[in-house]
Amino acid sequence: MTRPSAKMWALWALGGVLVAAALACNAAGLRSDEGTQATVAAVYATITAQAMTASPDDPDAIATATVEPGSEDDEEGGLTPAAPNARPGNGQALSVPRCTGSITIDGLLGDATSTTSVTLADNTFGRGQWTGVGDLSGEAQLCWTDTALYVAVDVTDDVRVQTQEGSTMWRGDEVELFLDGDLRGDFYSNIPSSDDVQLGLSPGNFENLSPSAVQYRPDVRSADVTIAAQRTDSGYTLEAAVPWSLLRVQPAAGQVYGFCLALSDNDQVGQASQDSMVSHCPNLITNDPTTWSTIELLGG
Ligand SMILES: [Ca+2]
Ligand SMILES: [Ca+2]
Ligand SMILES: [Ca+2]
């Protein structure tokens, strides 16, 4: 056995240095990746903070988000991205006027003289069950007051079935209302949070079950909604005054919220079942606020 020469010791030492350098490079590479991710996170944190603090009715805040690339304002560091104020592609966005006329919540529609209309006829659940607009569809009218959002729906439904109340009323004929009270604050979050309200509005069964409301989200509880319904030849009508306090917002002209109206259908007589849903939001996933459309409150 021969002893390593001085030259071999030198080569081993050099090799060790190179290996250590390679490891150091790799470690530096990892740190570099982490740094990039941290930077991205910081940028998004900034965007989120801006969206949280920007007033939805502040036109300047919106304008800063729409700077044209290459324009004078498009200077590095001069852009302040903010979340949009609409959800294009999610169905008809509604511009809702203030209510006029003398409105009585009795299920008889037509007493609100200024409303916006929306057709509920996009099948969003139970594709194999929904046989067309005669099976389930609706025409809704909306207006607003300082205290409530007024909703009137003329529902076409071939078989009226409701055996449930409270948190299971969705397993029967009912109207569902979705409102995202902080549209821009968490615009990209597809998980419902405390500002996302989902209500069920049931016409009852026109016998021993009275019209009633329930809050499904953010938590399940009974909902204090003034509500009435009437049986019709083609289905039923439902009329409701939904308090803004229940929707967790302070209404004002110009405010924009995430919003969707939907209908749930059960045609299984005597059973608790959900056959299908229709809406004006064609992409509706009930627990994903990014699939809802929007509502704007008009002044005047
Ligand atoms: Ca009425
Ligand atoms: Ca039906
Ligand atoms: Ca039905």
mmCIF file of C-alpha atoms and ligand atoms in Angstrom:
data_model
loop_
_atom_site.group_PDB
_atom_site.id
_atom_site.type_symbol
_atom_site.label_atom_id
_atom_site.label_comp_id
_atom_site.label_asym_id
_atom_site.label_seq_id
_atom_site.Cartn_x
_atom_site.Cartn_y
_atom_site.Cartn_z
ATOM 1 C CA MET A 1 0.000 0.000 0.000
ATOM 2 C CA THR A 2 1.428 3.351 -1.008
ATOM 3 C CA ARG A 3 0.929 6.572 0.897
ATOM 4 C CA PRO A 4 -0.819 9.385 -0.989
ATOM 5 C CA SER A 5 1.594 11.795 -2.460
ATOM 6 C CA ALA A 6 1.466 15.497 -1.678
ATOM 7 C CA LYS A 7 0.046 16.030 -5.176
ATOM 8 C CA MET A 8 -2.863 13.620 -4.501
ATOM 9 C CA TRP A 9 -3.628 15.358 -1.168
ATOM 10 C CA ALA A 10 -3.794 18.599 -3.087
ATOM 11 C CA LEU A 11 -6.207 17.110 -5.652
ATOM 12 C CA TRP A 12 -8.437 15.704 -2.876
ATOM 13 C CA ALA A 13 -8.471 19.063 -1.153
ATOM 14 C CA LEU A 14 -9.406 20.791 -4.424
ATOM 15 C CA GLY A 15 -12.162 18.243 -4.995
ATOM 16 C CA GLY A 16 -13.525 18.918 -1.541
ATOM 17 C CA VAL A 17 -13.561 22.633 -2.217
ATOM 18 C CA LEU A 18 -15.419 22.104 -5.512
ATOM 19 C CA VAL A 19 -18.028 19.841 -3.884
ATOM 20 C CA ALA A 20 -18.542 22.366 -1.101
ATOM 21 C CA ALA A 21 -18.872 25.118 -3.699
ATOM 22 C CA ALA A 22 -21.425 23.069 -5.644
ATOM 23 C CA LEU A 23 -23.463 22.487 -2.496
ATOM 24 C CA ALA A 24 -23.229 26.160 -1.687
ATOM 25 C CA CYS A 25 -24.491 27.017 -5.182
ATOM 26 C CA ASN A 26 -27.386 24.631 -4.782
ATOM 27 C CA ALA A 27 -28.236 26.125 -1.414
ATOM 28 C CA ALA A 28 -27.961 29.579 -2.903
ATOM 29 C CA GLY A 29 -30.303 28.432 -5.650
ATOM 30 C CA LEU A 30 -32.881 27.314 -3.114
ATOM 31 C CA ARG A 31 -32.595 30.572 -1.261
ATOM 32 C CA SER A 32 -33.020 32.359 -4.547
ATOM 33 C CA ASP A 33 -36.271 30.466 -5.239
ATOM 34 C CA GLU A 34 -37.513 31.201 -1.764
ATOM 35 C CA GLY A 35 -36.641 34.823 -2.265
ATOM 36 C CA THR A 36 -38.659 34.914 -5.492
ATOM 37 C CA GLN A 37 -41.655 33.360 -3.796
ATOM 38 C CA ALA A 38 -41.332 35.740 -0.875
ATOM 39 C CA THR A 39 -41.268 38.645 -3.317
ATOM 40 C CA VAL A 40 -44.383 37.381 -5.074
ATOM 41 C CA ALA A 41 -46.114 36.909 -1.742
ATOM 42 C CA ALA A 42 -45.168 40.424 -0.729
ATOM 43 C CA VAL A 43 -46.542 41.842 -3.988
ATOM 44 C CA TYR A 44 -49.815 39.980 -3.559
ATOM 45 C CA ALA A 45 -50.015 41.080 0.058
ATOM 46 C CA THR A 46 -49.716 44.635 -1.193
ATOM 47 C CA ILE A 47 -52.412 44.104 -3.807
ATOM 48 C CA THR A 48 -54.707 42.557 -1.233
ATOM 49 C CA ALA A 49 -54.098 45.398 1.189
ATOM 50 C CA GLN A 50 -54.895 47.949 -1.513
ATOM 51 C CA ALA A 51 -58.035 46.113 -2.480
ATOM 52 C CA MET A 52 -59.055 45.935 1.162
ATOM 53 C CA THR A 53 -58.613 49.652 1.704
ATOM 54 C CA ALA A 54 -59.870 50.933 -1.638
ATOM 55 C CA SER A 55 -63.399 52.192 -1.502
ATOM 56 C CA PRO A 56 -65.547 50.412 -4.110
ATOM 57 C CA ASP A 57 -67.188 53.691 -5.014
ATOM 58 C CA ASP A 58 -63.927 55.568 -5.391
ATOM 59 C CA PRO A 59 -63.503 56.039 -9.159
ATOM 60 C CA ASP A 60 -59.849 57.031 -8.726
ATOM 61 C CA ALA A 61 -59.087 53.728 -7.059
ATOM 62 C CA ILE A 62 -60.614 51.878 -9.975
ATOM 63 C CA ALA A 63 -58.889 54.083 -12.542
ATOM 64 C CA THR A 64 -55.439 53.186 -11.222
ATOM 65 C CA ALA A 65 -56.135 49.561 -12.064
ATOM 66 C CA THR A 66 -56.777 50.294 -15.713
ATOM 67 C CA VAL A 67 -53.587 52.072 -16.754
ATOM 68 C CA GLU A 68 -52.790 51.279 -20.364
ATOM 69 C CA PRO A 69 -49.409 49.640 -20.931
ATOM 70 C CA GLY A 70 -47.059 52.147 -22.484
ATOM 71 C CA SER A 71 -49.095 55.136 -21.359
ATOM 72 C CA GLU A 72 -47.587 58.026 -19.431
ATOM 73 C CA ASP A 73 -48.904 56.524 -16.242
ATOM 74 C CA ASP A 74 -47.310 53.167 -16.989
ATOM 75 C CA GLU A 75 -44.053 53.889 -15.171
ATOM 76 C CA GLU A 76 -42.311 51.289 -13.131
ATOM 77 C CA GLY A 77 -43.677 51.490 -9.629
ATOM 78 C CA GLY A 78 -46.503 53.729 -10.749
ATOM 79 C CA LEU A 79 -49.087 50.962 -11.148
ATOM 80 C CA THR A 80 -51.314 50.155 -8.216
ATOM 81 C CA PRO A 81 -53.283 47.034 -9.159
ATOM 82 C CA ALA A 82 -56.661 46.687 -7.516
ATOM 83 C CA ALA A 83 -59.323 44.039 -7.798
ATOM 84 C CA PRO A 84 -61.990 44.603 -10.473
ATOM 85 C CA ASN A 85 -65.520 45.686 -9.670
ATOM 86 C CA ALA A 86 -67.292 43.181 -11.923
ATOM 87 C CA ARG A 87 -67.227 39.525 -12.851
ATOM 88 C CA PRO A 88 -67.515 39.355 -16.663
ATOM 89 C CA GLY A 89 -68.708 36.030 -17.982
ATOM 90 C CA ASN A 90 -70.699 35.156 -14.873
ATOM 91 C CA GLY A 91 -74.054 36.144 -16.312
ATOM 92 C CA GLN A 92 -76.241 39.216 -16.259
ATOM 93 C CA ALA A 93 -74.953 41.915 -13.916
ATOM 94 C CA LEU A 94 -77.870 43.795 -12.377
ATOM 95 C CA SER A 95 -78.302 47.541 -11.914
ATOM 96 C CA VAL A 96 -80.974 47.843 -9.273
ATOM 97 C CA PRO A 97 -83.061 50.997 -8.837
ATOM 98 C CA ARG A 98 -84.552 52.310 -5.635
ATOM 99 C CA CYS A 99 -88.044 50.990 -5.002
ATOM 100 C CA THR A 100 -90.989 53.188 -5.856
ATOM 101 C CA GLY A 101 -94.658 52.433 -5.456
ATOM 102 C CA SER A 102 -96.467 50.990 -2.507
ATOM 103 C CA ILE A 103 -95.152 47.503 -1.886
ATOM 104 C CA THR A 104 -97.042 44.913 0.113
ATOM 105 C CA ILE A 105 -95.240 41.645 0.794
ATOM 106 C CA ASP A 106 -98.101 39.302 -0.005
ATOM 107 C CA GLY A 107 -96.813 37.221 -2.922
ATOM 108 C CA LEU A 108 -98.848 39.280 -5.379
ATOM 109 C CA LEU A 109 -96.275 40.858 -7.672
ATOM 110 C CA GLY A 110 -96.302 44.081 -9.632
ATOM 111 C CA ASP A 111 -96.666 46.616 -6.848
ATOM 112 C CA ALA A 112 -93.062 47.809 -7.127
ATOM 113 C CA THR A 113 -93.111 50.293 -9.992
ATOM 114 C CA SER A 114 -89.341 50.602 -10.509
ATOM 115 C CA THR A 115 -87.426 47.381 -10.741
ATOM 116 C CA THR A 116 -84.786 45.639 -12.776
ATOM 117 C CA SER A 117 -85.662 42.276 -14.284
ATOM 118 C CA VAL A 118 -83.599 39.159 -14.624
ATOM 119 C CA THR A 119 -84.408 35.793 -16.191
ATOM 120 C CA LEU A 120 -83.466 32.676 -14.250
ATOM 121 C CA ALA A 121 -83.146 29.971 -16.914
ATOM 122 C CA ASP A 122 -79.534 28.752 -16.987
ATOM 123 C CA ASN A 123 -79.398 25.200 -15.697
ATOM 124 C CA THR A 124 -76.527 25.040 -13.177
ATOM 125 C CA PHE A 125 -77.200 21.793 -11.334
ATOM 126 C CA GLY A 126 -78.973 18.508 -12.133
ATOM 127 C CA ARG A 127 -78.388 18.616 -15.872
ATOM 128 C CA GLY A 128 -79.935 15.172 -16.352
ATOM 129 C CA GLN A 129 -83.000 16.131 -14.322
ATOM 130 C CA TRP A 130 -83.804 19.537 -15.796
ATOM 131 C CA THR A 131 -86.133 19.149 -18.805
ATOM 132 C CA GLY A 132 -86.396 22.828 -19.753
ATOM 133 C CA VAL A 133 -87.929 26.142 -18.747
ATOM 134 C CA GLY A 134 -91.309 24.500 -18.126
ATOM 135 C CA ASP A 135 -89.676 22.289 -15.505
ATOM 136 C CA LEU A 136 -87.992 25.189 -13.745
ATOM 137 C CA SER A 137 -87.320 28.818 -14.636
ATOM 138 C CA GLY A 138 -88.198 32.240 -13.333
ATOM 139 C CA GLU A 139 -88.475 35.970 -13.863
ATOM 140 C CA ALA A 140 -87.227 38.081 -10.965
ATOM 141 C CA GLN A 141 -87.720 41.769 -10.150
ATOM 142 C CA LEU A 142 -85.396 43.669 -7.821
ATOM 143 C CA CYS A 143 -85.307 47.079 -6.206
ATOM 144 C CA TRP A 144 -83.823 48.458 -3.000
ATOM 145 C CA THR A 145 -84.640 50.690 -0.060
ATOM 146 C CA ASP A 146 -82.486 51.931 2.817
ATOM 147 C CA THR A 147 -83.545 48.920 4.863
ATOM 148 C CA ALA A 148 -84.007 46.021 2.480
ATOM 149 C CA LEU A 149 -83.389 44.440 -0.889
ATOM 150 C CA TYR A 150 -86.764 43.724 -2.450
ATOM 151 C CA VAL A 151 -86.989 40.468 -4.420
ATOM 152 C CA ALA A 152 -90.044 39.278 -6.351
ATOM 153 C CA VAL A 153 -89.870 36.052 -8.367
ATOM 154 C CA ASP A 154 -92.430 34.530 -10.708
ATOM 155 C CA VAL A 155 -91.406 30.860 -10.784
ATOM 156 C CA THR A 156 -92.403 28.377 -13.460
ATOM 157 C CA ASP A 157 -92.348 24.878 -11.963
ATOM 158 C CA ASP A 158 -94.409 21.942 -13.187
ATOM 159 C CA VAL A 159 -94.583 20.120 -9.842
ATOM 160 C CA ARG A 160 -94.590 22.042 -6.565
ATOM 161 C CA VAL A 161 -92.939 20.096 -3.738
ATOM 162 C CA GLN A 162 -91.686 21.372 -0.415
ATOM 163 C CA THR A 163 -91.608 19.106 2.636
ATOM 164 C CA GLN A 164 -88.760 20.873 4.450
ATOM 165 C CA GLU A 165 -88.099 23.938 6.567
ATOM 166 C CA GLY A 166 -84.897 25.537 7.843
ATOM 167 C CA SER A 167 -81.490 24.310 6.739
ATOM 168 C CA THR A 168 -82.882 21.514 4.527
ATOM 169 C CA MET A 169 -85.333 23.631 2.527
ATOM 170 C CA TRP A 170 -82.978 23.295 -0.447
ATOM 171 C CA ARG A 171 -84.355 19.764 -0.761
ATOM 172 C CA GLY A 172 -87.584 21.305 -2.001
ATOM 173 C CA ASP A 173 -88.756 24.119 -4.267
ATOM 174 C CA GLU A 174 -87.106 27.350 -3.128
ATOM 175 C CA VAL A 175 -85.338 30.549 -4.174
ATOM 176 C CA GLU A 176 -81.682 31.073 -3.240
ATOM 177 C CA LEU A 177 -79.975 34.451 -2.891
ATOM 178 C CA PHE A 178 -76.209 34.972 -2.788
ATOM 179 C CA LEU A 179 -74.533 38.237 -1.815
ATOM 180 C CA ASP A 180 -70.818 38.940 -1.539
ATOM 181 C CA GLY A 181 -70.714 42.119 0.531
ATOM 182 C CA ASP A 182 -66.983 42.695 0.047
ATOM 183 C CA LEU A 183 -66.530 42.004 -3.645
ATOM 184 C CA ARG A 184 -63.073 43.528 -4.088
ATOM 185 C CA GLY A 185 -61.632 42.645 -0.704
ATOM 186 C CA ASP A 186 -61.255 38.966 -1.543
ATOM 187 C CA PHE A 187 -62.080 39.063 -5.248
ATOM 188 C CA TYR A 188 -59.989 36.023 -6.159
ATOM 189 C CA SER A 189 -60.939 33.811 -3.232
ATOM 190 C CA ASN A 190 -63.078 30.858 -4.319
ATOM 191 C CA ILE A 191 -63.873 29.961 -0.723
ATOM 192 C CA PRO A 192 -66.823 31.649 0.990
ATOM 193 C CA SER A 193 -65.962 33.870 3.952
ATOM 194 C CA SER A 194 -67.851 35.932 6.518
ATOM 195 C CA ASP A 195 -68.920 38.542 3.936
ATOM 196 C CA ASP A 196 -70.519 35.913 1.663
ATOM 197 C CA VAL A 197 -74.170 35.347 2.522
ATOM 198 C CA GLN A 198 -76.350 32.588 1.097
ATOM 199 C CA LEU A 199 -80.055 32.557 1.902
ATOM 200 C CA GLY A 200 -82.843 30.117 1.192
ATOM 201 C CA LEU A 201 -86.321 31.571 0.578
ATOM 202 C CA SER A 202 -89.019 28.919 0.640
ATOM 203 C CA PRO A 203 -92.592 29.380 -0.587
ATOM 204 C CA GLY A 204 -93.682 26.636 1.807
ATOM 205 C CA ASN A 205 -96.196 24.103 0.491
ATOM 206 C CA PHE A 206 -99.330 26.300 0.418
ATOM 207 C CA GLU A 207 -100.848 24.028 3.072
ATOM 208 C CA ASN A 208 -99.266 23.519 6.464
ATOM 209 C CA LEU A 209 -95.773 24.919 5.717
ATOM 210 C CA SER A 210 -95.630 28.708 5.616
ATOM 211 C CA PRO A 211 -93.139 30.674 3.523
ATOM 212 C CA SER A 212 -89.897 31.057 5.471
ATOM 213 C CA ALA A 213 -86.226 31.913 5.116
ATOM 214 C CA VAL A 214 -82.951 30.411 6.286
ATOM 215 C CA GLN A 215 -79.353 31.561 6.234
ATOM 216 C CA TYR A 216 -77.040 28.836 4.877
ATOM 217 C CA ARG A 217 -73.864 30.946 4.984
ATOM 218 C CA PRO A 218 -71.755 32.204 6.591
ATOM 219 C CA ASP A 219 -73.395 30.012 9.238
ATOM 220 C CA VAL A 220 -76.700 28.182 9.370
ATOM 221 C CA ARG A 221 -79.437 30.013 11.241
ATOM 222 C CA SER A 222 -82.988 31.163 10.786
ATOM 223 C CA ALA A 223 -83.250 34.370 8.769
ATOM 224 C CA ASP A 224 -85.584 37.215 9.662
ATOM 225 C CA VAL A 225 -86.986 37.984 6.214
ATOM 226 C CA THR A 226 -90.433 39.365 5.440
ATOM 227 C CA ILE A 227 -91.648 36.827 2.916
ATOM 228 C CA ALA A 228 -94.828 35.693 1.202
ATOM 229 C CA ALA A 229 -95.751 33.347 -1.641
ATOM 230 C CA GLN A 230 -98.715 32.448 -3.820
ATOM 231 C CA ARG A 231 -99.470 29.326 -5.740
ATOM 232 C CA THR A 232 -100.002 29.973 -9.466
ATOM 233 C CA ASP A 233 -101.137 27.906 -12.432
ATOM 234 C CA SER A 234 -97.562 27.667 -13.711
ATOM 235 C CA GLY A 235 -95.724 27.371 -10.383
ATOM 236 C CA TYR A 236 -95.562 29.957 -7.630
ATOM 237 C CA THR A 237 -94.661 33.537 -6.876
ATOM 238 C CA LEU A 238 -92.415 34.587 -4.012
ATOM 239 C CA GLU A 239 -91.956 38.080 -2.648
ATOM 240 C CA ALA A 240 -89.418 39.054 0.014
ATOM 241 C CA ALA A 241 -87.865 42.070 1.694
ATOM 242 C CA VAL A 242 -84.370 40.959 2.690
ATOM 243 C CA PRO A 243 -82.892 43.272 5.350
ATOM 244 C CA TRP A 244 -79.467 44.712 4.494
ATOM 245 C CA SER A 245 -78.410 43.890 8.037
ATOM 246 C CA LEU A 246 -78.879 40.213 7.201
ATOM 247 C CA LEU A 247 -76.757 40.735 4.092
ATOM 248 C CA ARG A 248 -74.095 42.401 6.279
ATOM 249 C CA VAL A 249 -73.736 45.581 4.223
ATOM 250 C CA GLN A 250 -74.632 49.257 4.478
ATOM 251 C CA PRO A 251 -76.372 50.026 1.184
ATOM 252 C CA ALA A 252 -75.603 53.183 -0.784
ATOM 253 C CA ALA A 253 -76.043 54.279 -4.379
ATOM 254 C CA GLY A 254 -73.071 53.144 -6.425
ATOM 255 C CA GLN A 255 -72.223 50.183 -4.228
ATOM 256 C CA VAL A 256 -71.384 46.980 -6.094
ATOM 257 C CA TYR A 257 -71.664 43.549 -4.558
ATOM 258 C CA GLY A 258 -71.257 39.991 -5.725
ATOM 259 C CA PHE A 259 -74.754 38.651 -6.305
ATOM 260 C CA CYS A 260 -76.713 35.774 -7.711
ATOM 261 C CA LEU A 261 -80.285 34.555 -7.658
ATOM 262 C CA ALA A 262 -81.097 30.895 -8.230
ATOM 263 C CA LEU A 263 -84.008 28.502 -8.040
ATOM 264 C CA SER A 264 -83.954 24.998 -6.642
ATOM 265 C CA ASP A 265 -86.384 22.349 -7.865
ATOM 266 C CA ASN A 266 -87.884 19.237 -6.346
ATOM 267 C CA ASP A 267 -90.517 17.375 -8.366
ATOM 268 C CA GLN A 268 -90.523 14.209 -6.216
ATOM 269 C CA VAL A 269 -93.926 14.358 -4.556
ATOM 270 C CA GLY A 270 -93.764 13.622 -0.851
ATOM 271 C CA GLN A 271 -89.978 13.427 -0.802
ATOM 272 C CA ALA A 272 -87.091 15.667 0.206
ATOM 273 C CA SER A 273 -84.890 15.899 -2.878
ATOM 274 C CA GLN A 274 -83.041 18.373 -5.046
ATOM 275 C CA ASP A 275 -83.515 17.689 -8.743
ATOM 276 C CA SER A 276 -82.010 20.757 -10.380
ATOM 277 C CA MET A 277 -81.162 24.447 -10.130
ATOM 278 C CA VAL A 278 -81.422 27.363 -12.559
ATOM 279 C CA SER A 279 -79.936 30.831 -12.290
ATOM 280 C CA HIS A 280 -78.841 33.908 -14.223
ATOM 281 C CA CYS A 281 -75.269 32.916 -13.313
ATOM 282 C CA PRO A 282 -74.429 30.181 -15.842
ATOM 283 C CA ASN A 283 -71.262 29.129 -14.014
ATOM 284 C CA LEU A 284 -72.869 29.046 -10.586
ATOM 285 C CA ILE A 285 -71.195 26.926 -7.954
ATOM 286 C CA THR A 286 -73.062 27.858 -4.828
ATOM 287 C CA ASN A 287 -70.060 27.798 -2.486
ATOM 288 C CA ASP A 288 -67.688 29.608 -4.868
ATOM 289 C CA PRO A 289 -68.192 33.414 -4.801
ATOM 290 C CA THR A 290 -66.012 33.815 -7.909
ATOM 291 C CA THR A 291 -68.813 32.179 -9.929
ATOM 292 C CA TRP A 292 -71.442 34.713 -8.847
ATOM 293 C CA SER A 293 -72.406 37.772 -10.885
ATOM 294 C CA THR A 294 -72.728 41.324 -9.530
ATOM 295 C CA ILE A 295 -75.341 43.839 -8.453
ATOM 296 C CA GLU A 296 -75.017 47.637 -8.452
ATOM 297 C CA LEU A 297 -77.306 49.884 -6.462
ATOM 298 C CA LEU A 298 -78.490 52.854 -8.511
ATOM 299 C CA GLY A 299 -79.215 56.246 -7.021
ATOM 300 C CA GLY A 300 -82.133 58.548 -7.654
HETATM 301 CA CA CA B 1 -96.850 42.428 -3.362
HETATM 302 CA CA CA B 2 -90.050 21.194 -11.840
HETATM 303 CA CA CA B 3 -90.802 21.536 -8.197
#
